[in-house]
Amino acid sequence: MSGSHSHLSHRVPDLGAMELLLAVIRLGSLGRAAAELGVTQPAASSRIAGMERQIGVALLERSPRGSRPTEAGALVAEWAAPVLAAAQALDAGIGALRERRDARLRVSASLTVAEYLMPGWLMALRTALPGTAVELRAANSADVAAQVLAGEADLGFVEGLRTPAGLDEVRIAADRLHLVVGPGHPWARRRRPVDGAELAATPLVLREEGSGTREVLDRALAPYGGTAAPLLVLASTTALKAAAVNGAGPAVLSELAVADEVARGRLVSVPLTGLDLSRPLRAVWPTGTRPAGPARELLSLTRGK
C-alpha cells in the first residue's frame, strides 16, 4: 500500500476472525477456542475456512491431536496480535468515554420548565441513572437555545413559539398562559372576560423580551397593536407572581407557574376571550445529532415513555 490515504485491501480479515485464529493457536484446539469465544465448533471452523479463502493461504493444520498454525498462519497471528491489542485499547477507550459522558448531564431549561417540571424529571432520572451528576441552568428560552447551540448544554428545554435555527426539537408538553391579578385588584371580581383589545390597552407586569412567555403574549396581542407600556418588566416568574400578588397590576403567566397560588387564593385567574395563549414546551438539541446516554434517558422521562 502506498500513499497516506490508502485503503485496507479486501484481504484484511475482520477483528473477530483474528481473535479466533489467535485463540486456536494459543489453546491448540479449534473446539476449545470456539468454547472460549462462545461460538459453536462448526461456526468457528467455517470462520477459519472463510479467513483462509480471504487471505489466500492455509492458516491451520488440523489433525486428530488438534490444530496448529502453518508457517503462514504463525506469521498472520504475529501480525494480528498488535492489531487486536490496539482494538482492545480502542474498545476500552470508547467505554471510558461513554462512562464519562454518562456520568454527567448538562441541562439548560427555560425558567418555567426549570422550576415547575424539572424537579420531578430529575428525581426520576436519579432513580434510573443514580451515578449521573446533573448540572441544571435556568435561563430564558432565547438564552437556552444559545447555550445548546454553543455546546454548553447537552439538552435544552424551551417554551417559545419557534425552534431556533440549528436545533432539532420534540414537543414534550403543552402549556397555557393565564391572566392573573391579586385578590385586591378590581379584575379579581370581574365576570365578563377580558378581550384582546382591552388587554393590549392595559399596562401589565411583564417578563423580559426573549422569554417564551413574553413571545406568546406579544404574538397574541400583535393584531391589537401589541402590549401597552408595561408597569414593570421582571426577569423571573417568581418576581412577577410576587408583584401581582402584592397588587402591582395584572400579569400573564404560565398555568404551571400560577396553579398553586390560584388554588390558595393568593392570585385570581381572570377569564379571557378571543386570544390563543397556548404554547408547546419543547426539548431541543443541535441539528444532526441525537440525544444519547443520560440526555436520551431524560428525554424519554419527559415524554412519559
PDB file of C-alpha atoms in Angstrom, residues 61-232:
ATOM      1  CA  GLU A  61      -3.064 -27.683  10.083  1.00  0.00           C
ATOM      2  CA  ARG A  62      -5.823 -29.820  11.571  1.00  0.00           C
ATOM      3  CA  SER A  63      -5.077 -33.284  12.973  1.00  0.00           C
ATOM      4  CA  PRO A  64      -6.712 -35.663  15.482  1.00  0.00           C
ATOM      5  CA  ARG A  65      -4.428 -34.157  18.145  1.00  0.00           C
ATOM      6  CA  GLY A  66      -5.786 -30.616  17.486  1.00  0.00           C
ATOM      7  CA  SER A  67      -4.866 -27.632  15.367  1.00  0.00           C
ATOM      8  CA  ARG A  68      -1.517 -25.921  14.938  1.00  0.00           C
ATOM      9  CA  PRO A  69      -0.558 -22.958  12.739  1.00  0.00           C
ATOM     10  CA  THR A  70       1.080 -23.329   9.348  1.00  0.00           C
ATOM     11  CA  GLU A  71       4.117 -21.160   8.773  1.00  0.00           C
ATOM     12  CA  ALA A  72       1.842 -18.587   7.124  1.00  0.00           C
ATOM     13  CA  GLY A  73      -0.645 -18.931   9.989  1.00  0.00           C
ATOM     14  CA  ALA A  74       2.060 -18.196  12.559  1.00  0.00           C
ATOM     15  CA  LEU A  75       3.101 -15.073  10.630  1.00  0.00           C
ATOM     16  CA  VAL A  76      -0.505 -13.824  10.282  1.00  0.00           C
ATOM     17  CA  ALA A  77      -1.014 -14.424  14.023  1.00  0.00           C
ATOM     18  CA  GLU A  78       2.158 -12.484  14.826  1.00  0.00           C
ATOM     19  CA  TRP A  79       0.921  -9.521  12.743  1.00  0.00           C
ATOM     20  CA  ALA A  80      -2.630  -9.786  14.072  1.00  0.00           C
ATOM     21  CA  ALA A  81      -1.656  -9.712  17.770  1.00  0.00           C
ATOM     22  CA  PRO A  82      -0.765  -5.973  17.950  1.00  0.00           C
ATOM     23  CA  VAL A  83      -3.832  -5.135  15.816  1.00  0.00           C
ATOM     24  CA  LEU A  84      -6.071  -6.913  18.340  1.00  0.00           C
ATOM     25  CA  ALA A  85      -4.256  -5.246  21.254  1.00  0.00           C
ATOM     26  CA  ALA A  86      -4.856  -1.850  19.635  1.00  0.00           C
ATOM     27  CA  ALA A  87      -8.532  -2.757  19.055  1.00  0.00           C
ATOM     28  CA  GLN A  88      -8.895  -3.731  22.732  1.00  0.00           C
ATOM     29  CA  ALA A  89      -7.336  -0.400  23.753  1.00  0.00           C
ATOM     30  CA  LEU A  90      -9.772   1.371  21.406  1.00  0.00           C
ATOM     31  CA  ASP A  91     -12.686  -0.590  22.904  1.00  0.00           C
ATOM     32  CA  ALA A  92     -11.590   0.309  26.447  1.00  0.00           C
ATOM     33  CA  GLY A  93     -11.166   3.956  25.470  1.00  0.00           C
ATOM     34  CA  ILE A  94     -14.625   4.118  23.908  1.00  0.00           C
ATOM     35  CA  GLY A  95     -16.059   2.513  27.039  1.00  0.00           C
ATOM     36  CA  ALA A  96     -14.328   5.116  29.212  1.00  0.00           C
ATOM     37  CA  LEU A  97     -15.629   7.944  27.012  1.00  0.00           C
ATOM     38  CA  ARG A  98     -19.156   6.623  27.304  1.00  0.00           C
ATOM     39  CA  GLU A  99     -18.820   6.293  31.073  1.00  0.00           C
ATOM     40  CA  ARG A 100     -17.506   9.842  31.320  1.00  0.00           C
ATOM     41  CA  ARG A 101     -20.364  11.096  29.132  1.00  0.00           C
ATOM     42  CA  ASP A 102     -22.875   9.061  31.130  1.00  0.00           C
ATOM     43  CA  ALA A 103     -21.542  10.400  34.440  1.00  0.00           C
ATOM     44  CA  ARG A 104     -22.576  13.987  33.668  1.00  0.00           C
ATOM     45  CA  LEU A 105     -25.572  15.697  32.097  1.00  0.00           C
ATOM     46  CA  ARG A 106     -25.742  19.424  31.367  1.00  0.00           C
ATOM     47  CA  VAL A 107     -29.291  20.701  31.007  1.00  0.00           C
ATOM     48  CA  SER A 108     -30.409  24.220  30.188  1.00  0.00           C
ATOM     49  CA  ALA A 109     -34.099  24.936  30.731  1.00  0.00           C
ATOM     50  CA  SER A 110     -36.466  27.864  30.453  1.00  0.00           C
ATOM     51  CA  LEU A 111     -37.460  29.270  33.844  1.00  0.00           C
ATOM     52  CA  THR A 112     -40.966  27.781  33.795  1.00  0.00           C
ATOM     53  CA  VAL A 113     -39.721  24.299  32.898  1.00  0.00           C
ATOM     54  CA  ALA A 114     -36.772  24.502  35.324  1.00  0.00           C
ATOM     55  CA  GLU A 115     -38.948  25.498  38.268  1.00  0.00           C
ATOM     56  CA  TYR A 116     -42.150  23.521  37.748  1.00  0.00           C
ATOM     57  CA  LEU A 117     -41.333  20.416  35.668  1.00  0.00           C
ATOM     58  CA  MET A 118     -37.626  19.698  36.002  1.00  0.00           C
ATOM     59  CA  PRO A 119     -37.587  18.700  39.715  1.00  0.00           C
ATOM     60  CA  GLY A 120     -39.887  15.716  39.102  1.00  0.00           C
ATOM     61  CA  TRP A 121     -37.994  14.680  35.964  1.00  0.00           C
ATOM     62  CA  LEU A 122     -34.616  14.859  37.729  1.00  0.00           C
ATOM     63  CA  MET A 123     -35.887  12.734  40.634  1.00  0.00           C
ATOM     64  CA  ALA A 124     -36.983  10.089  38.107  1.00  0.00           C
ATOM     65  CA  LEU A 125     -33.614  10.351  36.332  1.00  0.00           C
ATOM     66  CA  ARG A 126     -31.771   9.829  39.624  1.00  0.00           C
ATOM     67  CA  THR A 127     -33.725   6.592  40.121  1.00  0.00           C
ATOM     68  CA  ALA A 128     -32.922   5.426  36.566  1.00  0.00           C
ATOM     69  CA  LEU A 129     -29.268   6.586  36.486  1.00  0.00           C
ATOM     70  CA  PRO A 130     -28.106   7.102  40.083  1.00  0.00           C
ATOM     71  CA  GLY A 131     -24.489   7.757  39.066  1.00  0.00           C
ATOM     72  CA  THR A 132     -25.251  10.728  36.803  1.00  0.00           C
ATOM     73  CA  ALA A 133     -24.379  14.220  38.054  1.00  0.00           C
ATOM     74  CA  VAL A 134     -26.771  16.794  36.603  1.00  0.00           C
ATOM     75  CA  GLU A 135     -25.874  20.418  36.063  1.00  0.00           C
ATOM     76  CA  LEU A 136     -29.063  22.467  35.530  1.00  0.00           C
ATOM     77  CA  ARG A 137     -29.005  26.046  34.264  1.00  0.00           C
ATOM     78  CA  ALA A 138     -32.184  28.103  34.172  1.00  0.00           C
ATOM     79  CA  ALA A 139     -32.465  30.916  31.625  1.00  0.00           C
ATOM     80  CA  ASN A 140     -34.992  32.441  29.267  1.00  0.00           C
ATOM     81  CA  SER A 141     -35.769  30.447  26.118  1.00  0.00           C
ATOM     82  CA  ALA A 142     -33.530  32.535  23.831  1.00  0.00           C
ATOM     83  CA  ASP A 143     -30.543  32.016  26.149  1.00  0.00           C
ATOM     84  CA  VAL A 144     -31.295  28.285  26.463  1.00  0.00           C
ATOM     85  CA  ALA A 145     -31.183  27.946  22.660  1.00  0.00           C
ATOM     86  CA  ALA A 146     -27.879  29.847  22.533  1.00  0.00           C
ATOM     87  CA  GLN A 147     -26.340  27.603  25.204  1.00  0.00           C
ATOM     88  CA  VAL A 148     -27.361  24.405  23.375  1.00  0.00           C
ATOM     89  CA  LEU A 149     -26.039  25.777  20.050  1.00  0.00           C
ATOM     90  CA  ALA A 150     -22.736  26.697  21.731  1.00  0.00           C
ATOM     91  CA  GLY A 151     -22.313  23.163  23.113  1.00  0.00           C
ATOM     92  CA  GLU A 152     -22.682  24.380  26.700  1.00  0.00           C
ATOM     93  CA  ALA A 153     -25.698  22.105  27.322  1.00  0.00           C
ATOM     94  CA  ASP A 154     -26.424  18.535  26.196  1.00  0.00           C
ATOM     95  CA  LEU A 155     -30.178  19.160  26.130  1.00  0.00           C
ATOM     96  CA  GLY A 156     -32.342  22.277  26.306  1.00  0.00           C
ATOM     97  CA  PHE A 157     -35.983  22.952  27.167  1.00  0.00           C
ATOM     98  CA  VAL A 158     -37.705  25.979  25.637  1.00  0.00           C
ATOM     99  CA  GLU A 159     -41.203  27.403  25.689  1.00  0.00           C
ATOM    100  CA  GLY A 160     -41.329  29.852  22.781  1.00  0.00           C
ATOM    101  CA  LEU A 161     -43.307  29.555  19.546  1.00  0.00           C
ATOM    102  CA  ARG A 162     -40.460  28.762  17.162  1.00  0.00           C
ATOM    103  CA  THR A 163     -37.477  26.471  17.328  1.00  0.00           C
ATOM    104  CA  PRO A 164     -34.314  28.473  16.618  1.00  0.00           C
ATOM    105  CA  ALA A 165     -32.273  27.572  13.516  1.00  0.00           C
ATOM    106  CA  GLY A 166     -29.684  24.848  14.069  1.00  0.00           C
ATOM    107  CA  LEU A 167     -31.767  22.926  16.604  1.00  0.00           C
ATOM    108  CA  ASP A 168     -33.937  19.823  16.336  1.00  0.00           C
ATOM    109  CA  GLU A 169     -36.875  19.520  18.693  1.00  0.00           C
ATOM    110  CA  VAL A 170     -39.590  17.340  20.100  1.00  0.00           C
ATOM    111  CA  ARG A 171     -42.752  18.584  21.798  1.00  0.00           C
ATOM    112  CA  ILE A 172     -42.914  17.289  25.363  1.00  0.00           C
ATOM    113  CA  ALA A 173     -45.917  19.118  26.863  1.00  0.00           C
ATOM    114  CA  ALA A 174     -48.405  21.919  26.315  1.00  0.00           C
ATOM    115  CA  ASP A 175     -48.853  24.984  28.483  1.00  0.00           C
ATOM    116  CA  ARG A 176     -51.286  27.890  28.502  1.00  0.00           C
ATOM    117  CA  LEU A 177     -50.818  31.416  29.775  1.00  0.00           C
ATOM    118  CA  HIS A 178     -53.305  32.804  32.309  1.00  0.00           C
ATOM    119  CA  LEU A 179     -54.160  36.406  33.107  1.00  0.00           C
ATOM    120  CA  VAL A 180     -53.854  36.761  36.888  1.00  0.00           C
ATOM    121  CA  VAL A 181     -54.328  39.559  39.420  1.00  0.00           C
ATOM    122  CA  GLY A 182     -54.029  39.899  43.184  1.00  0.00           C
ATOM    123  CA  PRO A 183     -57.238  39.451  45.209  1.00  0.00           C
ATOM    124  CA  GLY A 184     -57.440  43.224  45.795  1.00  0.00           C
ATOM    125  CA  HIS A 185     -57.422  44.166  42.082  1.00  0.00           C
ATOM    126  CA  PRO A 186     -60.761  45.293  40.508  1.00  0.00           C
ATOM    127  CA  TRP A 187     -60.481  42.477  37.905  1.00  0.00           C
ATOM    128  CA  ALA A 188     -60.496  39.864  40.720  1.00  0.00           C
ATOM    129  CA  ARG A 189     -64.320  40.204  40.914  1.00  0.00           C
ATOM    130  CA  ARG A 190     -64.829  40.567  37.176  1.00  0.00           C
ATOM    131  CA  ARG A 191     -67.348  38.275  35.450  1.00  0.00           C
ATOM    132  CA  ARG A 192     -67.060  39.487  31.842  1.00  0.00           C
ATOM    133  CA  PRO A 193     -63.975  38.088  30.037  1.00  0.00           C
ATOM    134  CA  VAL A 194     -61.159  40.448  29.023  1.00  0.00           C
ATOM    135  CA  ASP A 195     -60.713  40.582  25.243  1.00  0.00           C
ATOM    136  CA  GLY A 196     -57.584  41.250  23.181  1.00  0.00           C
ATOM    137  CA  ALA A 197     -58.219  44.959  22.697  1.00  0.00           C
ATOM    138  CA  GLU A 198     -58.701  45.614  26.405  1.00  0.00           C
ATOM    139  CA  LEU A 199     -55.681  43.515  27.415  1.00  0.00           C
ATOM    140  CA  ALA A 200     -53.488  45.290  24.830  1.00  0.00           C
ATOM    141  CA  ALA A 201     -54.575  48.674  26.213  1.00  0.00           C
ATOM    142  CA  THR A 202     -53.841  47.701  29.844  1.00  0.00           C
ATOM    143  CA  PRO A 203     -50.374  48.249  31.357  1.00  0.00           C
ATOM    144  CA  LEU A 204     -49.158  44.866  32.609  1.00  0.00           C
ATOM    145  CA  VAL A 205     -46.393  43.392  34.742  1.00  0.00           C
ATOM    146  CA  LEU A 206     -44.331  41.618  32.064  1.00  0.00           C
ATOM    147  CA  ARG A 207     -41.447  39.196  31.570  1.00  0.00           C
ATOM    148  CA  GLU A 208     -38.452  40.466  29.598  1.00  0.00           C
ATOM    149  CA  GLU A 209     -38.170  40.108  25.832  1.00  0.00           C
ATOM    150  CA  GLY A 210     -36.519  36.795  24.922  1.00  0.00           C
ATOM    151  CA  SER A 211     -38.670  34.839  27.346  1.00  0.00           C
ATOM    152  CA  GLY A 212     -41.087  32.290  25.900  1.00  0.00           C
ATOM    153  CA  THR A 213     -43.921  33.756  27.989  1.00  0.00           C
ATOM    154  CA  ARG A 214     -43.394  37.240  26.550  1.00  0.00           C
ATOM    155  CA  GLU A 215     -43.135  35.890  22.987  1.00  0.00           C
ATOM    156  CA  VAL A 216     -46.527  34.129  23.217  1.00  0.00           C
ATOM    157  CA  LEU A 217     -48.192  37.219  24.685  1.00  0.00           C
ATOM    158  CA  ASP A 218     -46.652  39.561  22.097  1.00  0.00           C
ATOM    159  CA  ARG A 219     -47.855  37.314  19.267  1.00  0.00           C
ATOM    160  CA  ALA A 220     -51.405  37.105  20.672  1.00  0.00           C
ATOM    161  CA  LEU A 221     -51.664  40.888  21.113  1.00  0.00           C
ATOM    162  CA  ALA A 222     -49.973  41.850  17.802  1.00  0.00           C
ATOM    163  CA  PRO A 223     -53.357  42.262  15.999  1.00  0.00           C
ATOM    164  CA  TYR A 224     -54.313  44.803  18.681  1.00  0.00           C
ATOM    165  CA  GLY A 225     -51.148  46.880  18.383  1.00  0.00           C
ATOM    166  CA  GLY A 226     -49.071  44.927  20.886  1.00  0.00           C
ATOM    167  CA  THR A 227     -48.744  45.353  24.635  1.00  0.00           C
ATOM    168  CA  ALA A 228     -49.174  48.735  26.290  1.00  0.00           C
ATOM    169  CA  ALA A 229     -46.185  50.333  28.027  1.00  0.00           C
ATOM    170  CA  PRO A 230     -45.540  47.921  30.936  1.00  0.00           C
ATOM    171  CA  LEU A 231     -45.961  48.746  34.596  1.00  0.00           C
ATOM    172  CA  LEU A 232     -42.883  46.625  35.364  1.00  0.00           C
TER     173      LEU A 232
END
